[in-house]
Amino acid sequence: MSIKNSCILGAGTLGSRVALQSSISGFHVRVYDVQQKSLDFSLNTMQKILHQLHKSGQISKGQDLDILSRIKFTLDPLEAVEDADFINESVTEDVDIKKKVWKQFGEIAPEKTIFTTNTSYMLASMFAEDSGRPERFCAFHFHDVFYSRVVDIMPHPTTDPALIPILEDLGRKLNQVPVILKKENPGYIFNTMLMALIGAAGKLLTGEVASIEDIDKSWMVNFHMPMGPFGILDSIGLDTAWHVTHKMPDRASVAFAALLKTYIDQGKLGEKSGEGFYQYPNPRYKAQDFVK
Amino acid sequence: MSIKNSCILGAGTLGSRVALQSSISGFHVRVYDVQQKSLDFSLNTMQKILHQLHKSGQISKGQDLDILSRIKFTLDPLEAVEDADFINESVTEDVDIKKKVWKQFGEIAPEKTIFTTNTSYMLASMFAEDSGRPERFCAFHFHDVFYSRVVDIMPHPTTDPALIPILEDLGRKLNQVPVILKKENPGYIFNTMLMALIGAAGKLLTGEVASIEDIDKSWMVNFHMPMGPFGILDSIGLDTAWHVTHKMPDRASVAFAALLKTYIDQGKLGEKSGEGFYQYPNPRYKAQDFVK
């Protein structure tokens, strides 16, 4: 099947990025949210990214207007799914909200529409049935679209296998590297590995083996990377990391979640709050002399 | 104290690299081994690295002769430690061999000599007492010296704390980024985190969640890295990885060690044997179209 019209549910940061890339790739895009202020935020987010893409020479002057002209923002569900070949849902990470949204859109979407969710912390099987068409439903999970260009394709037990190559092709058209999961797995592929790394770093810290800075240096210098695990945690958000680790039963995770909580209780959420393991906007790990 | 004379015990790959960097940094170096063929290998290794450093413009023509002139290869223990300010030991990773070597050199080394071990898989406390001077003894662990420039400084319970700043300063002089461990930890800092990452990748594979290539792609594309965990395993050597994982008791490690064993039993040890998870010299993950 040929995908021309894309519908993005949820105009937050990730939804806006997927919508923008969809238009850059030539699709007609409708962006839906329940609040006008979310749609305004979305347009603003896109304009900022387009400015960056123009500055870095990835799009030419004038192309931004063309790209934005293919995106329609709407509060009307019927307008949002009109003639949609594809839905990608990025609404709030709350299972009841997702169930409600999929029930609503399952009832009004055209028969041809492919249903996908961009959930990071849930599994599609938790709400695919609510859409009424679980066999047309698959997780299609982006990372940040422009810098980290991986899209996870993760079927749930009743996903029609014929969807996989269609989504693989769509992922490539959206300038992503598609990776396929053979079954549902919380955290997909990358987040599973990242959490293992972060958990080990947390254990080194809470076990008083080494300092935050020495743990980050070890990672950065050995792998020639711009950040270590604590810098990465600051950019993810300590609250988000706590959300994932505090449910894990092993002793190291319990100790690390407790440590994260002491930061969170002081309002230190990472880069977004101005302080986490490092202080922003000029964290130590970005200083010239950090890895000397 | 001022360090001028360095003694390297064990002329294998890592010992040779530490010896070479010591000379590049201006120290006088003695390289000791029990076999002439090991010393010949060492000189050959150094010449290859010097050729690379010259090609990449890090040393000038003629400098290589100057660097090699400061290195003396010897089979004689007394000549090896003569006037040594510092010993770094990289002999075979076998506790009985290390105990024997340290007993021998503890008896003949000058009083001023600082004793360090470069062990990757053991703890200094397993053989520091054998040297007769455990308080002058500390782990000083290099990664590969030239690309991954981290040196771990890991005291054991009776290391004199005054050694730490001396080794920190020495690490910087050897063009490394020193990181300090507050106590002994198997795998130091980096290997602890790397093994957690590799363990998670192994679990995704043995749990039949995703393919080797898709697991590596997820890591490479999200972090803009030239290798994923299975590419890294191939470069470490599957036998070395098995050596570490097969003693771990958790179910995922047991499954992963069993998987590694099936490769090892077929002679697939990674890059060094021509095949591991990928085939060499042109593994798929290095192909232009791999992350497309």
PDB file of N, CA and C in Angstrom, chain B residues 99-145:
ATOM      1  N   LYS B  99      51.347 -14.163  41.856  1.00  0.00           N
ATOM      2  CA  LYS B  99      51.892 -14.279  43.206  1.00  0.00           C
ATOM      3  C   LYS B  99      53.413 -14.533  43.135  1.00  0.00           C
ATOM      4  N   LYS B 100      53.793 -15.429  42.254  1.00  0.00           N
ATOM      5  CA  LYS B 100      55.196 -15.800  42.132  1.00  0.00           C
ATOM      6  C   LYS B 100      56.036 -14.619  41.635  1.00  0.00           C
ATOM      7  N   VAL B 101      55.539 -13.937  40.617  1.00  0.00           N
ATOM      8  CA  VAL B 101      56.268 -12.793  40.057  1.00  0.00           C
ATOM      9  C   VAL B 101      56.433 -11.701  41.112  1.00  0.00           C
ATOM     10  N   TRP B 102      55.369 -11.432  41.870  1.00  0.00           N
ATOM     11  CA  TRP B 102      55.463 -10.359  42.863  1.00  0.00           C
ATOM     12  C   TRP B 102      56.357 -10.730  44.042  1.00  0.00           C
ATOM     13  N   LYS B 103      56.373 -12.007  44.376  1.00  0.00           N
ATOM     14  CA  LYS B 103      57.280 -12.442  45.443  1.00  0.00           C
ATOM     15  C   LYS B 103      58.729 -12.199  44.993  1.00  0.00           C
ATOM     16  N   GLN B 104      58.988 -12.623  43.735  1.00  0.00           N
ATOM     17  CA  GLN B 104      60.324 -12.479  43.168  1.00  0.00           C
ATOM     18  C   GLN B 104      60.763 -11.012  43.106  1.00  0.00           C
ATOM     19  N   PHE B 105      59.901 -10.147  42.557  1.00  0.00           N
ATOM     20  CA  PHE B 105      60.299  -8.754  42.374  1.00  0.00           C
ATOM     21  C   PHE B 105      60.243  -7.948  43.679  1.00  0.00           C
ATOM     22  N   GLY B 106      59.377  -8.375  44.596  1.00  0.00           N
ATOM     23  CA  GLY B 106      59.344  -7.727  45.912  1.00  0.00           C
ATOM     24  C   GLY B 106      60.673  -7.891  46.639  1.00  0.00           C
ATOM     25  N   GLU B 107      61.338  -9.002  46.389  1.00  0.00           N
ATOM     26  CA  GLU B 107      62.621  -9.271  47.056  1.00  0.00           C
ATOM     27  C   GLU B 107      63.787  -8.485  46.467  1.00  0.00           C
ATOM     28  N   ILE B 108      63.705  -8.178  45.169  1.00  0.00           N
ATOM     29  CA  ILE B 108      64.877  -7.553  44.519  1.00  0.00           C
ATOM     30  C   ILE B 108      64.694  -6.082  44.139  1.00  0.00           C
ATOM     31  N   ALA B 109      63.458  -5.574  44.218  1.00  0.00           N
ATOM     32  CA  ALA B 109      63.237  -4.180  43.793  1.00  0.00           C
ATOM     33  C   ALA B 109      63.819  -3.202  44.799  1.00  0.00           C
ATOM     34  N   PRO B 110      64.289  -2.045  44.334  1.00  0.00           N
ATOM     35  CA  PRO B 110      64.760  -1.012  45.264  1.00  0.00           C
ATOM     36  C   PRO B 110      63.642  -0.607  46.222  1.00  0.00           C
ATOM     37  N   GLU B 111      64.032  -0.026  47.333  1.00  0.00           N
ATOM     38  CA  GLU B 111      63.058   0.359  48.343  1.00  0.00           C
ATOM     39  C   GLU B 111      62.078   1.416  47.841  1.00  0.00           C
ATOM     40  N   LYS B 112      62.551   2.281  46.966  1.00  0.00           N
ATOM     41  CA  LYS B 112      61.721   3.404  46.490  1.00  0.00           C
ATOM     42  C   LYS B 112      60.614   2.983  45.507  1.00  0.00           C
ATOM     43  N   THR B 113      60.739   1.800  44.940  1.00  0.00           N
ATOM     44  CA  THR B 113      59.853   1.409  43.830  1.00  0.00           C
ATOM     45  C   THR B 113      58.363   1.347  44.215  1.00  0.00           C
ATOM     46  N   ILE B 114      57.534   1.942  43.383  1.00  0.00           N
ATOM     47  CA  ILE B 114      56.087   1.813  43.538  1.00  0.00           C
ATOM     48  C   ILE B 114      55.653   0.585  42.742  1.00  0.00           C
ATOM     49  N   PHE B 115      54.837  -0.261  43.379  1.00  0.00           N
ATOM     50  CA  PHE B 115      54.384  -1.504  42.734  1.00  0.00           C
ATOM     51  C   PHE B 115      52.963  -1.324  42.205  1.00  0.00           C
ATOM     52  N   THR B 116      52.766  -1.587  40.920  1.00  0.00           N
ATOM     53  CA  THR B 116      51.393  -1.530  40.397  1.00  0.00           C
ATOM     54  C   THR B 116      51.121  -2.729  39.507  1.00  0.00           C
ATOM     55  N   THR B 117      49.861  -3.144  39.496  1.00  0.00           N
ATOM     56  CA  THR B 117      49.440  -4.227  38.616  1.00  0.00           C
ATOM     57  C   THR B 117      48.429  -3.688  37.614  1.00  0.00           C
ATOM     58  N   ASN B 118      48.508  -4.237  36.417  1.00  0.00           N
ATOM     59  CA  ASN B 118      47.622  -3.840  35.320  1.00  0.00           C
ATOM     60  C   ASN B 118      46.543  -4.913  35.117  1.00  0.00           C
ATOM     61  N   THR B 119      46.330  -5.751  36.119  1.00  0.00           N
ATOM     62  CA  THR B 119      45.365  -6.846  35.949  1.00  0.00           C
ATOM     63  C   THR B 119      43.981  -6.344  35.527  1.00  0.00           C
ATOM     64  N   SER B 120      43.324  -7.067  34.612  1.00  0.00           N
ATOM     65  CA  SER B 120      41.978  -6.694  34.187  1.00  0.00           C
ATOM     66  C   SER B 120      40.913  -7.444  34.960  1.00  0.00           C
ATOM     67  N   TYR B 121      41.197  -8.694  35.318  1.00  0.00           N
ATOM     68  CA  TYR B 121      40.137  -9.553  35.861  1.00  0.00           C
ATOM     69  C   TYR B 121      40.331  -9.941  37.320  1.00  0.00           C
ATOM     70  N   MET B 122      41.450  -9.523  37.903  1.00  0.00           N
ATOM     71  CA  MET B 122      41.690  -9.876  39.306  1.00  0.00           C
ATOM     72  C   MET B 122      41.721  -8.614  40.143  1.00  0.00           C
ATOM     73  N   LEU B 123      41.919  -8.808  41.443  1.00  0.00           N
ATOM     74  CA  LEU B 123      42.046  -7.690  42.363  1.00  0.00           C
ATOM     75  C   LEU B 123      43.462  -7.707  42.931  1.00  0.00           C
ATOM     76  N   ALA B 124      44.042  -6.532  43.125  1.00  0.00           N
ATOM     77  CA  ALA B 124      45.403  -6.438  43.652  1.00  0.00           C
ATOM     78  C   ALA B 124      45.535  -7.161  44.993  1.00  0.00           C
ATOM     79  N   SER B 125      44.471  -7.130  45.791  1.00  0.00           N
ATOM     80  CA  SER B 125      44.540  -7.764  47.113  1.00  0.00           C
ATOM     81  C   SER B 125      44.763  -9.269  47.035  1.00  0.00           C
ATOM     82  N   MET B 126      44.599  -9.862  45.848  1.00  0.00           N
ATOM     83  CA  MET B 126      44.822 -11.293  45.695  1.00  0.00           C
ATOM     84  C   MET B 126      46.306 -11.651  45.677  1.00  0.00           C
ATOM     85  N   PHE B 127      47.184 -10.653  45.451  1.00  0.00           N
ATOM     86  CA  PHE B 127      48.622 -10.969  45.398  1.00  0.00           C
ATOM     87  C   PHE B 127      49.533  -9.845  45.917  1.00  0.00           C
ATOM     88  N   ALA B 128      48.923  -8.765  46.431  1.00  0.00           N
ATOM     89  CA  ALA B 128      49.742  -7.639  46.918  1.00  0.00           C
ATOM     90  C   ALA B 128      50.633  -8.057  48.093  1.00  0.00           C
ATOM     91  N   GLU B 129      50.087  -8.889  48.975  1.00  0.00           N
ATOM     92  CA  GLU B 129      50.871  -9.347  50.146  1.00  0.00           C
ATOM     93  C   GLU B 129      52.133 -10.087  49.722  1.00  0.00           C
ATOM     94  N   ASP B 130      52.048 -10.808  48.592  1.00  0.00           N
ATOM     95  CA  ASP B 130      53.191 -11.594  48.132  1.00  0.00           C
ATOM     96  C   ASP B 130      54.405 -10.721  47.827  1.00  0.00           C
ATOM     97  N   SER B 131      54.147  -9.454  47.506  1.00  0.00           N
ATOM     98  CA  SER B 131      55.265  -8.552  47.180  1.00  0.00           C
ATOM     99  C   SER B 131      56.049  -8.182  48.436  1.00  0.00           C
ATOM    100  N   GLY B 132      55.440  -8.423  49.604  1.00  0.00           N
ATOM    101  CA  GLY B 132      56.106  -8.040  50.843  1.00  0.00           C
ATOM    102  C   GLY B 132      55.912  -6.570  51.192  1.00  0.00           C
ATOM    103  N   ARG B 133      55.307  -5.809  50.239  1.00  0.00           N
ATOM    104  CA  ARG B 133      55.115  -4.375  50.499  1.00  0.00           C
ATOM    105  C   ARG B 133      53.708  -3.949  50.044  1.00  0.00           C
ATOM    106  N   PRO B 134      52.669  -4.532  50.635  1.00  0.00           N
ATOM    107  CA  PRO B 134      51.315  -4.241  50.153  1.00  0.00           C
ATOM    108  C   PRO B 134      50.948  -2.757  50.230  1.00  0.00           C
ATOM    109  N   GLU B 135      51.561  -2.039  51.174  1.00  0.00           N
ATOM    110  CA  GLU B 135      51.221  -0.608  51.309  1.00  0.00           C
ATOM    111  C   GLU B 135      51.787   0.230  50.143  1.00  0.00           C
ATOM    112  N   ARG B 136      52.787  -0.321  49.448  1.00  0.00           N
ATOM    113  CA  ARG B 136      53.373   0.368  48.274  1.00  0.00           C
ATOM    114  C   ARG B 136      52.735  -0.156  46.987  1.00  0.00           C
ATOM    115  N   PHE B 137      51.652  -0.880  47.096  1.00  0.00           N
ATOM    116  CA  PHE B 137      51.076  -1.626  45.980  1.00  0.00           C
ATOM    117  C   PHE B 137      49.686  -1.076  45.631  1.00  0.00           C
ATOM    118  N   CYS B 138      49.413  -0.905  44.340  1.00  0.00           N
ATOM    119  CA  CYS B 138      48.099  -0.389  43.912  1.00  0.00           C
ATOM    120  C   CYS B 138      47.801  -0.895  42.503  1.00  0.00           C
ATOM    121  N   ALA B 139      46.521  -1.119  42.183  1.00  0.00           N
ATOM    122  CA  ALA B 139      46.169  -1.427  40.793  1.00  0.00           C
ATOM    123  C   ALA B 139      46.237  -0.141  39.978  1.00  0.00           C
ATOM    124  N   PHE B 140      46.836  -0.245  38.804  1.00  0.00           N
ATOM    125  CA  PHE B 140      47.004   0.901  37.890  1.00  0.00           C
ATOM    126  C   PHE B 140      46.708   0.297  36.521  1.00  0.00           C
ATOM    127  N   HIS B 141      45.471   0.426  36.105  1.00  0.00           N
ATOM    128  CA  HIS B 141      44.940  -0.381  35.002  1.00  0.00           C
ATOM    129  C   HIS B 141      44.655   0.446  33.744  1.00  0.00           C
ATOM    130  N   PHE B 142      45.355   0.083  32.685  1.00  0.00           N
ATOM    131  CA  PHE B 142      45.197   0.778  31.404  1.00  0.00           C
ATOM    132  C   PHE B 142      44.145   0.068  30.540  1.00  0.00           C
ATOM    133  N   HIS B 143      43.600   0.774  29.560  1.00  0.00           N
ATOM    134  CA  HIS B 143      42.640   0.150  28.651  1.00  0.00           C
ATOM    135  C   HIS B 143      43.343  -0.244  27.361  1.00  0.00           C
ATOM    136  N   ASP B 144      43.611   0.727  26.459  1.00  0.00           N
ATOM    137  CA  ASP B 144      44.514   0.311  25.381  1.00  0.00           C
ATOM    138  C   ASP B 144      45.606   1.348  25.158  1.00  0.00           C
ATOM    139  N   VAL B 145      45.667   2.329  26.039  1.00  0.00           N
ATOM    140  CA  VAL B 145      46.726   3.334  26.109  1.00  0.00           C
ATOM    141  C   VAL B 145      46.618   4.422  25.036  1.00  0.00           C
TER     142      VAL B 145
END
